[in-house]
N, CA and C atoms as an extended XYZ file, in Angstrom:
378
Properties=species:S:1:pos:R:3:atomname:S:1:resname:S:1:resid:I:1 pbc="F F F"
N        94.864       67.783      111.534 N   GLN     1
C        94.589       66.444      111.126 CA  GLN     1
C        95.502       65.667      109.868 C   GLN     1
N        96.114       64.667      110.250 N   VAL     2
C        96.785       64.180      109.306 CA  VAL     2
C        96.017       63.176      108.192 C   VAL     2
N        96.137       63.568      106.783 N   GLN     3
C        95.417       62.684      105.870 CA  GLN     3
C        96.470       61.899      105.119 C   GLN     3
N        96.085       60.669      104.779 N   LEU     4
C        97.012       59.891      103.828 CA  LEU     4
C        96.196       59.224      102.612 C   LEU     4
N        96.929       59.370      101.586 N   GLU     5
C        96.131       58.901      100.411 CA  GLU     5
C        97.022       57.988       99.409 C   GLU     5
N        96.672       56.753       99.420 N   GLU     6
C        97.493       55.924       98.734 CA  GLU     6
C        97.045       55.907       97.187 C   GLU     6
N        97.937       55.387       96.418 N   SER     7
C        97.678       55.220       94.835 CA  SER     7
C        98.457       54.078       94.334 C   SER     7
N        98.381       53.972       93.107 N   GLY     8
C        99.249       52.924       92.466 CA  GLY     8
C        98.832       51.373       92.427 C   GLY     8
N        97.733       50.967       92.961 N   GLY     9
C        97.269       49.403       93.019 CA  GLY     9
C        96.995       49.280       91.485 C   GLY     9
N        96.443       47.856       91.415 N   GLY    10
C        96.260       47.695       90.074 CA  GLY    10
C        96.056       46.109       90.073 C   GLY    10
N        95.805       45.619       88.839 N   LEU    11
C        95.602       44.201       88.453 CA  LEU    11
C        96.886       43.872       87.542 C   LEU    11
N        97.708       42.913       88.154 N   VAL    12
C        99.086       42.590       87.316 CA  VAL    12
C        99.215       41.098       87.338 C   VAL    12
N       100.093       40.534       86.742 N   GLN    13
C       100.299       39.125       86.572 CA  GLN    13
C       101.503       38.931       87.610 C   GLN    13
N       101.592       37.689       87.879 N   ALA    14
C       102.644       37.050       88.755 CA  ALA    14
C       104.171       37.422       87.959 C   ALA    14
N       104.883       37.754       88.461 N   GLY    15
C       106.327       38.360       88.252 CA  GLY    15
C       106.254       39.831       87.883 C   GLY    15
N       105.085       40.443       87.769 N   ASP    16
C       105.352       41.980       87.361 CA  ASP    16
C       105.476       42.709       88.775 C   ASP    16
N       105.908       44.043       88.541 N   SER    17
C       106.246       45.077       89.331 CA  SER    17
C       104.943       46.150       89.518 C   SER    17
N       104.945       46.725       90.785 N   LEU    18
C       104.144       47.831       90.893 CA  LEU    18
C       104.812       48.492       91.855 C   LEU    18
N       104.464       50.016       91.861 N   ARG    19
C       104.953       51.019       92.725 CA  ARG    19
C       103.475       51.723       93.563 C   ARG    19
N       103.513       51.509       94.625 N   LEU    20
C       102.546       52.197       95.284 CA  LEU    20
C       103.128       53.572       96.076 C   LEU    20
N       102.182       54.636       96.326 N   SER    21
C       102.629       55.766       96.752 CA  SER    21
C       101.370       56.265       97.942 C   SER    21
N       101.989       57.137       98.883 N   CYS    22
C       101.163       57.395       99.791 CA  CYS    22
C       101.575       58.828       99.982 C   CYS    22
N       100.467       59.836       99.831 N   VAL    23
C       100.938       61.131      100.153 CA  VAL    23
C       100.237       61.663      101.283 C   VAL    23
N       100.972       62.224      102.195 N   VAL    24
C       100.610       62.715      103.533 CA  VAL    24
C       100.552       64.164      103.537 C   VAL    24
N        99.167       64.946      104.159 N   SER    25
C        99.026       65.847      104.305 CA  SER    25
C        98.648       66.460      105.683 C   SER    25
N        98.734       67.678      106.077 N   GLY    26
C        98.263       68.118      107.378 CA  GLY    26
C        99.132       68.272      108.480 C   GLY    26
N       100.396       67.682      108.328 N   ARG    27
C       101.437       67.753      109.312 CA  ARG    27
C       102.802       67.642      108.726 C   ARG    27
N       103.664       68.061      109.469 N   THR    28
C       105.209       67.878      109.049 CA  THR    28
C       105.438       66.389      108.797 C   THR    28
N       105.434       65.944      107.375 N   PHE    29
C       105.803       64.733      107.130 CA  PHE    29
C       106.898       64.060      107.682 C   PHE    29
N       107.994       64.631      107.812 N   SER    30
C       109.235       64.240      108.387 CA  SER    30
C       109.209       64.225      109.889 C   SER    30
N       108.122       64.240      110.751 N   ASP    31
C       107.938       63.979      112.106 CA  ASP    31
C       107.436       62.683      112.106 C   ASP    31
N       107.141       61.990      110.974 N   TYR    32
C       106.276       60.635      111.058 CA  TYR    32
C       107.032       59.510      110.668 C   TYR    32
N       107.545       58.401      111.233 N   ALA    33
C       107.704       57.240      110.654 CA  ALA    33
C       106.315       56.578      109.882 C   ALA    33
N       106.708       55.791      108.804 N   MET    34
C       105.867       55.469      107.922 CA  MET    34
C       105.979       54.132      107.776 C   MET    34
N       104.725       53.255      107.486 N   GLY    35
C       104.595       51.890      107.134 CA  GLY    35
C       103.501       51.612      106.347 C   GLY    35
N       103.723       50.511      105.663 N   TRP    36
C       102.545       49.800      104.671 CA  TRP    36
C       102.080       48.386      105.504 C   TRP    36
N       100.939       48.288      105.163 N   PHE    37
C       100.225       47.120      105.490 CA  PHE    37
C        99.352       46.456      104.830 C   PHE    37
N        98.808       45.052      104.855 N   ARG    38
C        97.927       44.801      103.646 CA  ARG    38
C        97.196       43.695      104.314 C   ARG    38
N        95.792       43.523      103.772 N   GLN    39
C        94.860       42.806      104.275 CA  GLN    39
C        94.389       42.002      103.141 C   GLN    39
N        94.382       40.757      103.241 N   ALA    40
C        93.765       39.835      101.992 CA  ALA    40
C        92.299       39.486      102.467 C   ALA    40
N        91.310       39.211      101.524 N   PRO    41
C        90.048       38.785      101.845 CA  PRO    41
C        90.011       37.625      102.746 C   PRO    41
N        89.240       37.828      103.916 N   GLY    42
C        89.140       36.894      105.145 CA  GLY    42
C        90.151       36.796      106.072 C   GLY    42
N        91.266       37.517      105.902 N   LYS    43
C        92.365       37.532      106.656 CA  LYS    43
C        92.577       38.811      107.532 C   LYS    43
N        93.365       38.851      108.337 N   GLY    44
C        93.697       40.020      109.301 CA  GLY    44
C        94.670       40.901      108.593 C   GLY    44
N        94.598       42.008      108.996 N   ARG    45
C        95.807       43.119      108.676 CA  ARG    45
C        97.184       42.698      108.995 C   ARG    45
N        98.137       42.685      108.221 N   GLU    46
C        99.594       42.420      108.257 CA  GLU    46
C       100.623       43.305      108.127 C   GLU    46
N       101.606       43.539      108.778 N   PHE    47
C       102.652       44.438      108.507 CA  PHE    47
C       103.343       43.955      107.453 C   PHE    47
N       103.851       45.005      106.574 N   VAL    48
C       104.551       44.806      105.025 CA  VAL    48
C       105.695       45.344      105.153 C   VAL    48
N       105.776       46.575      105.713 N   ALA    49
C       107.096       47.201      105.589 CA  ALA    49
C       107.069       48.742      106.588 C   ALA    49
N       108.183       49.095      107.022 N   ALA    50
C       108.223       50.373      107.716 CA  ALA    50
C       109.399       51.096      107.491 C   ALA    50
N       109.552       52.654      107.708 N   ILE    51
C       110.652       53.231      107.366 CA  ILE    51
C       110.674       54.297      108.596 C   ILE    51
N       111.741       54.571      108.904 N   SER    52
C       112.007       55.536      109.985 CA  SER    52
C       111.676       57.010      109.357 C   SER    52
N       111.722       58.134      110.202 N   ARG    53
C       111.468       59.355      109.934 CA  ARG    53
C       112.543       60.058      108.876 C   ARG    53
N       113.760       59.724      109.017 N   THR    54
C       114.943       59.979      108.113 CA  THR    54
C       115.111       59.239      106.773 C   THR    54
N       114.296       57.853      106.973 N   GLY    55
C       114.724       56.893      105.900 CA  GLY    55
C       115.853       56.218      106.096 C   GLY    55
N       116.648       56.501      107.130 N   ASP    56
C       117.780       55.534      107.528 CA  ASP    56
C       117.511       54.133      107.793 C   ASP    56
N       116.551       53.878      108.328 N   SER    57
C       116.115       52.321      108.938 CA  SER    57
C       114.729       51.985      108.153 C   SER    57
N       115.019       50.887      107.748 N   ARG    58
C       113.835       50.069      106.894 CA  ARG    58
C       113.617       48.720      107.572 C   ARG    58
N       112.457       48.466      107.581 N   TYR    59
C       111.888       47.132      108.222 CA  TYR    59
C       111.080       46.369      107.216 C   TYR    59
N       111.128       45.149      107.212 N   TYR    60
C       110.386       44.211      106.168 CA  TYR    60
C       109.715       42.922      106.886 C   TYR    60
N       108.435       42.561      106.486 N   ALA    61
C       107.930       41.127      106.800 CA  ALA    61
C       108.805       40.216      106.136 C   ALA    61
N       109.062       39.055      106.738 N   ASP    62
C       109.681       37.959      105.780 CA  ASP    62
C       109.384       37.538      104.530 C   ASP    62
N       107.921       37.753      104.499 N   SER    63
C       107.222       37.267      103.359 CA  SER    63
C       107.583       38.090      101.917 C   SER    63
N       108.183       39.388      102.076 N   VAL    64
C       108.249       40.374      101.249 CA  VAL    64
C       109.717       40.661      101.274 C   VAL    64
N       110.647       40.369      101.865 N   LYS    65
C       112.029       40.869      102.070 CA  LYS    65
C       112.664       40.358      100.914 C   LYS    65
N       113.450       41.205      100.246 N   GLY    66
C       114.077       40.987       98.947 CA  GLY    66
C       113.392       41.233       97.676 C   GLY    66
N       111.826       41.494       97.848 N   ARG    67
C       111.038       41.607       96.784 CA  ARG    67
C       110.535       42.945       96.869 C   ARG    67
N       110.205       43.529       97.925 N   PHE    68
C       109.704       44.900       98.210 CA  PHE    68
C       110.596       45.698       98.837 C   PHE    68
N       110.604       47.061       98.409 N   THR    69
C       111.365       48.114       98.822 CA  THR    69
C       110.774       49.440       99.368 C   THR    69
N       110.791       49.797      100.675 N   VAL    70
C       110.030       50.915      101.083 CA  VAL    70
C       111.051       52.157      100.966 C   VAL    70
N       110.561       53.199      100.616 N   SER    71
C       111.237       54.672      100.585 CA  SER    71
C       110.639       55.771      100.843 C   SER    71
N       111.136       56.727      101.179 N   ARG    72
C       110.173       58.044      101.293 CA  ARG    72
C       111.094       59.246      100.555 C   ARG    72
N       110.278       60.219      100.301 N   ASP    73
C       110.607       61.569       99.633 CA  ASP    73
C       110.136       62.578      100.758 C   ASP    73
N       111.079       62.737      101.649 N   ASN    74
C       110.371       63.959      102.576 CA  ASN    74
C       110.074       65.452      101.813 C   ASN    74
N       110.696       65.750      100.777 N   ALA    75
C       110.444       67.000      100.023 CA  ALA    75
C       108.954       66.868       99.405 C   ALA    75
N       108.576       65.704       98.967 N   LYS    76
C       107.375       65.597       98.313 CA  LYS    76
C       106.337       64.763       99.393 C   LYS    76
N       106.500       64.656      100.485 N   ASN    77
C       105.345       64.211      101.631 CA  ASN    77
C       104.911       63.024      101.020 C   ASN    77
N       105.725       61.916      100.569 N   THR    78
C       105.368       60.939       99.912 CA  THR    78
C       106.152       59.667      100.407 C   THR    78
N       105.614       58.453      100.875 N   VAL    79
C       106.072       57.032      101.001 CA  VAL    79
C       105.833       56.224       99.867 C   VAL    79
N       106.881       55.375       99.553 N   TYR    80
C       106.585       54.479       98.232 CA  TYR    80
C       106.839       52.939       98.873 C   TYR    80
N       106.163       52.183       98.116 N   LEU    81
C       106.437       50.741       98.296 CA  LEU    81
C       106.648       50.150       96.960 C   LEU    81
N       107.896       49.956       96.590 N   GLN    82
C       108.066       49.118       95.260 CA  GLN    82
C       108.075       47.818       95.574 C   GLN    82
N       107.069       47.124       94.658 N   MET    83
C       106.814       45.673       94.749 CA  MET    83
C       107.270       44.944       93.514 C   MET    83
N       108.421       44.122       93.436 N   ASN    84
C       108.785       43.288       92.465 CA  ASN    84
C       108.624       41.863       92.736 C   ASN    84
N       108.561       41.355       91.481 N   SER    85
C       108.359       39.629       91.433 CA  SER    85
C       107.127       39.369       92.426 C   SER    85
N       105.995       39.974       92.038 N   LEU    86
C       104.677       39.858       92.685 CA  LEU    86
C       104.112       38.303       92.604 C   LEU    86
N       103.435       38.087       93.555 N   LYS    87
C       103.085       36.591       93.542 CA  LYS    87
C       101.457       36.808       94.004 C   LYS    87
N       100.694       35.771       93.500 N   SER    88
C        99.404       35.560       93.672 CA  SER    88
C        99.121       35.961       95.357 C   SER    88
N        99.810       35.703       96.109 N   GLU    89
C        99.436       35.802       97.571 CA  GLU    89
C        99.790       37.146       97.791 C   GLU    89
N       100.526       38.078       97.226 N   ASP    90
C       100.539       39.283       97.563 CA  ASP    90
C        99.051       40.110       97.215 C   ASP    90
N        98.150       39.408       96.768 N   THR    91
C        96.879       40.026       96.558 CA  THR    91
C        96.319       40.396       97.885 C   THR    91
N        95.997       41.864       97.874 N   ALA    92
C        95.353       42.467       99.000 CA  ALA    92
C        94.995       43.718       98.977 C   ALA    92
N        94.264       44.308       99.973 N   GLY    93
C        94.358       45.612      100.023 CA  GLY    93
C        95.507       46.253      100.658 C   GLY    93
N        96.300       47.311      100.244 N   TYR    94
C        97.719       48.066      100.835 CA  TYR    94
C        97.166       49.289      101.599 C   TYR    94
N        97.534       49.327      102.761 N   TYR    95
C        97.200       50.466      103.404 CA  TYR    95
C        98.536       51.281      103.918 C   TYR    95
N        98.640       52.446      103.752 N   CYS    96
C        99.904       52.996      104.506 CA  CYS    96
C        99.240       53.658      105.843 C   CYS    96
N       100.286       53.749      106.709 N   ALA    97
C       100.094       54.265      108.180 CA  ALA    97
C       101.149       55.020      108.496 C   ALA    97
N       101.093       55.995      109.287 N   GLY    98
C       102.199       56.842      109.907 CA  GLY    98
C       101.832       57.087      111.420 C   GLY    98
N       102.895       57.139      112.044 N   ASP    99
C       103.033       57.586      113.480 CA  ASP    99
C       104.002       58.311      114.066 C   ASP    99
N       104.322       59.111      114.881 N   ARG   100
C       105.466       59.944      115.432 CA  ARG   100
C       106.497       58.680      115.949 C   ARG   100
N       105.893       57.644      116.489 N   ASN   101
C       106.684       56.666      117.194 CA  ASN   101
C       106.777       55.502      116.209 C   ASN   101
N       107.944       54.972      115.736 N   LEU   102
C       108.186       54.201      114.903 CA  LEU   102
C       107.640       52.547      115.683 C   LEU   102
N       107.584       52.618      116.715 N   TYR   103
C       107.521       51.374      117.321 CA  TYR   103
C       105.995       50.876      117.514 C   TYR   103
N       105.075       52.093      117.119 N   ASN   104
C       103.563       51.911      116.992 CA  ASN   104
C       103.412       51.046      115.505 C   ASN   104
N       104.291       51.360      114.730 N   ILE   105
C       103.971       50.500      113.508 CA  ILE   105
C       104.752       49.158      113.518 C   ILE   105
N       105.758       49.102      114.160 N   LEU   106
C       106.434       47.821      114.069 CA  LEU   106
C       105.861       46.808      115.083 C   LEU   106
N       105.261       47.137      116.245 N   ARG   107
C       104.612       46.259      116.938 CA  ARG   107
C       103.241       46.053      117.042 C   ARG   107
N       102.615       46.350      115.865 N   THR   108
C       101.257       45.938      115.598 CA  THR   108
C       101.226       44.517      115.763 C   THR   108
N        99.830       43.771      116.009 N   PRO   109
C        98.841       44.515      116.452 CA  PRO   109
C        98.776       45.092      117.859 C   PRO   109
N        99.863       44.691      118.816 N   THR   110
C        99.842       45.010      120.076 CA  THR   110
C        99.657       46.730      120.234 C   THR   110
N       100.442       47.400      119.457 N   LEU   111
C       100.318       48.794      119.122 CA  LEU   111
C        99.792       49.381      117.840 C   LEU   111
N        99.354       50.330      117.820 N   GLN   112
C        98.621       50.578      116.235 CA  GLN   112
C        99.190       52.035      115.813 C   GLN   112
N        99.479       52.166      114.643 N   PRO   113
C        99.863       53.750      114.137 CA  PRO   113
C        98.645       54.454      114.200 C   PRO   113
N        98.895       55.778      114.603 N   SER   114
C        97.794       56.588      114.717 CA  SER   114
C        96.929       57.180      113.569 C   SER   114
N        97.495       56.951      112.423 N   HIS   115
C        97.012       57.598      111.207 CA  HIS   115
C        96.838       56.443      109.867 C   HIS   115
N        95.909       56.299      109.264 N   TRP   116
C        95.798       55.297      108.261 CA  TRP   116
C        95.263       55.850      106.931 C   TRP   116
N        95.672       55.339      105.872 N   GLY   117
C        95.062       55.626      104.666 CA  GLY   117
C        93.776       54.803      104.428 C   GLY   117
N        93.098       55.107      103.024 N   GLN   118
C        91.832       54.411      102.758 CA  GLN   118
C        92.169       53.061      102.001 C   GLN   118
N        93.379       53.024      101.477 N   GLY   119
C        94.078       51.597      100.778 CA  GLY   119
C        93.873       51.646       99.396 C   GLY   119
N        94.614       50.865       98.821 N   THR   120
C        94.632       50.832       97.401 CA  THR   120
C        94.716       49.144       97.101 C   THR   120
N        93.971       48.578       96.088 N   GLN   121
C        93.905       47.322       96.071 CA  GLN   121
C        95.143       46.785       94.944 C   GLN   121
N        95.534       45.757       95.255 N   VAL   122
C        96.455       44.994       94.502 CA  VAL   122
C        96.132       43.712       94.142 C   VAL   122
N        96.092       43.292       92.936 N   THR   123
C        95.473       41.864       92.711 CA  THR   123
C        96.684       41.361       91.612 C   THR   123
N        97.137       40.126       91.849 N   VAL   124
C        98.086       39.455       91.346 CA  VAL   124
C        97.375       38.264       90.695 C   VAL   124
N        97.326       38.205       89.292 N   SER   125
C        96.964       36.816       88.715 CA  SER   125
C        97.966       35.843       88.495 C   SER   125
N        97.688       34.646       88.649 N   SER   126
C        98.975       33.709       88.356 CA  SER   126
C        98.673       33.065       87.095 C   SER   126
C-alpha cells in the first residue's frame, strides 16, 4: 500500500513563495515517477508538474513554467514543489501523485496515476 502525504500549503500574498512536500511510504520511492496536480473551486483537476524516477526529466504546465520547480530526494522519499512568484490564480488544492509509469502522470485525464495524496490547500491573496 503506497501512501502519499502532502504538507506545506498555506495562505500567502501574491508574489510570495511556498514549498510543498510530499512524503511517500509503503513502497520503494525511486520506483515511482511523481507529479503534482491542483484543483481550484469549481474547476477540474489539472496537471502542474512531474518528475521522472531519477529526477533527470521534469515537466511543467505552461501556466507555471519558470515559476515552479519540481524536485525529489530519493533518500528522503520526498518530492517537492517550489512555487515562486505566486499569483491569485494559483489558489487551489494541491495534490501529489505517483505511478511506476511516468506517462500515467503526463497523459491525464486520459490516463491516471495509481496513487494520490489527500492534498494541501494553497491560497494566494492579491
